[in-house]
Amino acid sequence: MGYNVAIDGPAGAGKSTIAKLVAKEKGYIYVDTGAMYRGLAVHFLKKGLSGDDKKAVIDACDAKVTIGYENGIQQIYLNGENITEQLRTEKVGNMASKTSVIPEVRAKLLELQRSLAREKDVIMDGRDIGTNILPDADVKIYLTASVETRAKRRYEELSAKGEHITLEKIMTDIKERDHRDMTREVAPLKQAEDAILVDSSNMTIDEVVRTICDHCR
Ligand code: DC
């Protein structure tokens, strides 16, 4: 078993930014599980499916999602094609949130996530890592921030990439996603009992990284 650090929290809390920096400092492999759900979401969108059409989504779960690393950066492959560049749009994020409520979608990605943690020292981010995927993780962090802070961060991230979307729309999307992620029946987002709560609303990136690194081996 590798040394495992789990980071869960709502959309836009900064999990991937922070986890990448902790991984670099500590020499862990960074595993972004949201990217796996997004990888499947790209497949569903390519097939023109509605995220509400549960049966069609389940039928389309035969797609192969795999993960690899290029220069230490996680890549997602869909049926062998590298689709990493297509993952981080609002459309894909919303589709991933909608379809991740479906137990068959979650079951498909569970073993891929667990097997990575068995083999390597990882810092894995997601929604149910500390509660469900790695209940015995060595360190569990619940990273959150206010809705306003998270919306502003996501707005800046998307604007920098040239995606045109208003702050209001992002705020609405985030609230909707929080609700869906936290109330779904299977593996909802919640703080594990033994997780350390870190609210990054008024913290710098460096402060958050330091706080988490201090809890790790
Ligand atoms: O972290 P993210 O925004 O890339 O995740 C996209 C969606 O995938 C998120 O809204 C919910 C889902 N997800 C999940 O259900 N469980 C995970 N471990 C990671 C992501």
XYZ file of C-alpha atoms and ligand atoms in Angstrom:
237
model
C 0.000 0.000 0.000
C 1.272 3.465 -0.864
C 1.110 6.485 1.430
C -2.285 8.019 0.704
C -3.507 11.583 1.133
C -7.176 12.264 0.334
C -8.455 15.748 -0.497
C -12.178 16.234 -0.864
C -14.254 19.366 -1.186
C -16.723 21.257 -3.349
C -16.178 22.560 -6.872
C -13.724 25.442 -7.088
C -12.231 24.995 -3.618
C -8.771 24.837 -5.182
C -8.204 21.122 -4.655
C -6.262 20.504 -7.849
C -4.029 23.587 -7.538
C -3.175 22.717 -3.943
C -2.839 18.968 -4.467
C -0.413 19.485 -7.368
C 1.823 21.686 -5.205
C 1.738 19.294 -2.245
C 2.517 16.406 -4.616
C 5.536 18.262 -5.957
C 6.882 19.123 -2.534
C 6.352 15.672 -1.040
C 7.098 13.543 -4.099
C 3.615 12.022 -4.308
C 1.722 11.304 -7.505
C -1.235 13.606 -8.000
C -4.453 11.817 -8.955
C -7.334 14.018 -10.123
C -10.440 11.826 -9.931
C -12.721 14.602 -11.203
C -10.803 14.356 -14.491
C -11.897 10.718 -14.770
C -15.572 11.696 -14.393
C -14.923 14.494 -16.879
C -13.326 11.974 -19.278
C -16.496 9.902 -19.282
C -18.536 13.127 -19.607
C -16.644 13.993 -22.817
C -17.657 10.593 -24.148
C -21.340 11.152 -23.251
C -21.280 14.607 -24.860
C -19.623 13.243 -28.011
C -22.447 10.751 -28.260
C -24.959 13.588 -27.904
C -26.462 12.117 -24.719
C -28.461 14.028 -22.136
C -27.062 13.691 -18.615
C -30.608 12.961 -17.447
C -30.978 9.922 -19.718
C -29.746 7.398 -17.176
C -30.201 4.310 -19.348
C -28.307 5.759 -22.316
C -25.506 6.906 -20.007
C -25.200 3.455 -18.430
C -25.104 1.850 -21.887
C -22.324 4.250 -22.880
C -20.201 3.263 -19.852
C -18.410 0.666 -21.957
C -15.968 3.424 -22.997
C -12.417 2.886 -21.771
C -11.014 5.620 -19.524
C -7.344 5.296 -18.635
C -4.810 7.529 -16.973
C -1.175 8.198 -17.734
C 1.519 10.753 -16.920
C 3.509 12.997 -19.264
C 6.298 14.954 -17.585
C 4.551 14.254 -14.291
C 1.232 15.700 -15.504
C -1.860 13.504 -15.429
C -3.358 12.678 -18.819
C -6.767 11.158 -19.469
C -7.304 8.807 -22.396
C -10.715 7.970 -23.796
C -10.616 4.774 -25.847
C -6.897 5.411 -26.328
C -7.202 9.074 -27.414
C -5.635 11.731 -25.173
C -8.543 14.083 -24.324
C -6.915 15.981 -21.448
C -7.289 19.328 -23.212
C -11.052 18.879 -23.502
C -11.789 18.301 -19.827
C -11.919 21.658 -18.127
C -14.931 23.456 -19.604
C -18.166 24.309 -17.797
C -20.141 22.083 -20.152
C -17.990 19.050 -19.392
C -17.971 19.847 -15.634
C -21.756 20.066 -15.520
C -22.134 16.811 -17.460
C -19.654 15.128 -15.076
C -21.595 16.356 -12.044
C -24.900 15.136 -13.486
C -23.679 11.704 -14.529
C -21.585 11.067 -11.411
C -24.820 10.545 -9.448
C -25.345 7.306 -11.404
C -24.000 4.305 -9.415
C -22.796 2.490 -12.567
C -20.677 5.510 -13.539
C -19.095 5.597 -10.077
C -18.542 1.833 -10.025
C -16.714 2.050 -13.326
C -14.085 4.434 -11.935
C -13.752 3.031 -8.415
C -11.233 0.278 -9.134
C -9.080 2.538 -11.303
C -8.818 4.969 -8.374
C -8.150 2.335 -5.713
C -5.538 0.532 -7.779
C -3.505 3.732 -8.208
C -3.477 4.280 -4.433
C -2.458 0.685 -3.762
C 0.606 0.920 -5.938
C 1.911 4.440 -5.304
C 2.235 7.272 -2.799
C -0.610 9.491 -3.966
C -2.482 12.640 -3.168
C -5.914 12.036 -4.619
C -8.576 14.699 -4.978
C -12.313 14.307 -5.481
C -15.583 14.237 -3.579
C -15.640 10.811 -1.911
C -11.983 9.896 -1.535
C -11.784 10.080 2.268
C -15.287 8.721 2.801
C -15.494 5.964 0.205
C -12.533 5.338 -2.101
C -9.719 5.415 0.476
C -11.368 5.157 3.906
C -7.991 4.214 5.406
C -6.053 7.111 3.851
C -3.125 8.264 5.996
C -4.250 11.910 5.858
C -7.691 13.270 4.963
C -8.313 16.909 4.134
C -11.674 18.568 3.524
C -10.844 21.700 1.557
C -13.550 24.284 1.154
C -14.162 28.026 0.615
C -17.192 30.302 0.403
C -19.368 30.104 -2.723
C -18.386 33.672 -3.653
C -14.655 32.919 -3.412
C -14.993 29.718 -5.410
C -17.057 31.376 -8.144
C -14.544 34.209 -8.465
C -11.625 31.767 -8.732
C -13.379 29.693 -11.391
C -14.337 32.861 -13.292
C -10.685 33.910 -13.386
C -9.555 30.428 -14.466
C -12.086 30.238 -17.306
C -11.582 33.866 -18.430
C -7.833 33.276 -18.658
C -8.578 30.411 -21.024
C -10.860 32.618 -23.145
C -14.110 30.952 -22.096
C -16.885 33.580 -22.030
C -19.187 33.115 -19.079
C -20.535 35.535 -16.471
C -19.721 35.413 -12.768
C -23.472 35.070 -12.037
C -23.769 31.993 -14.247
C -20.745 30.396 -12.575
C -22.225 31.131 -9.153
C -25.512 29.463 -10.173
C -23.654 26.454 -11.626
C -21.551 26.067 -8.468
C -24.587 26.165 -6.169
C -26.371 23.625 -8.344
C -23.318 21.365 -8.400
C -22.779 21.632 -4.642
C -26.376 20.606 -4.110
C -26.145 17.666 -6.523
C -22.744 16.478 -5.253
C -23.828 16.709 -1.603
C -27.282 15.148 -1.855
C -26.788 12.251 -4.280
C -27.523 8.814 -2.904
C -24.217 7.124 -3.680
C -21.047 8.498 -2.100
C -22.184 12.112 -1.608
C -19.676 14.850 -0.892
C -19.245 15.258 2.853
C -16.449 15.734 5.311
C -15.149 12.404 6.619
C -15.260 12.181 10.411
C -11.485 11.970 10.605
C -10.798 14.653 7.962
C -9.068 17.940 8.735
C -11.178 20.938 7.689
C -9.315 23.656 5.768
C -11.317 26.739 4.727
C -9.210 28.543 2.137
C -11.504 31.603 1.720
C -9.012 33.909 3.405
C -5.812 31.949 2.889
C -3.124 32.267 0.233
C -2.226 29.230 -1.871
C 1.059 29.000 -0.022
C -0.670 29.006 3.372
C -2.963 26.177 2.335
C -0.053 24.138 0.952
C 1.920 24.662 4.165
C -1.035 23.645 6.342
C -1.541 20.417 4.402
C 2.158 19.557 4.116
C 2.490 19.931 7.877
C -0.027 17.111 8.322
C 1.753 14.792 5.872
C 4.727 12.512 6.281
O -13.527 18.174 -9.360
P -14.195 18.346 -10.695
O -14.935 19.657 -10.825
O -13.264 18.111 -11.847
O -15.306 17.177 -10.772
C -16.301 17.135 -11.763
C -17.515 16.382 -11.230
O -17.196 14.995 -11.064
C -18.042 16.841 -9.883
O -19.036 17.830 -9.977
C -18.586 15.605 -9.242
C -17.855 14.490 -9.910
N -16.875 13.834 -9.045
C -17.353 12.875 -8.169
O -18.555 12.652 -8.122
N -16.491 12.189 -7.390
C -15.175 12.434 -7.428
N -14.354 11.726 -6.650
C -14.671 13.440 -8.285
C -15.556 14.138 -9.069
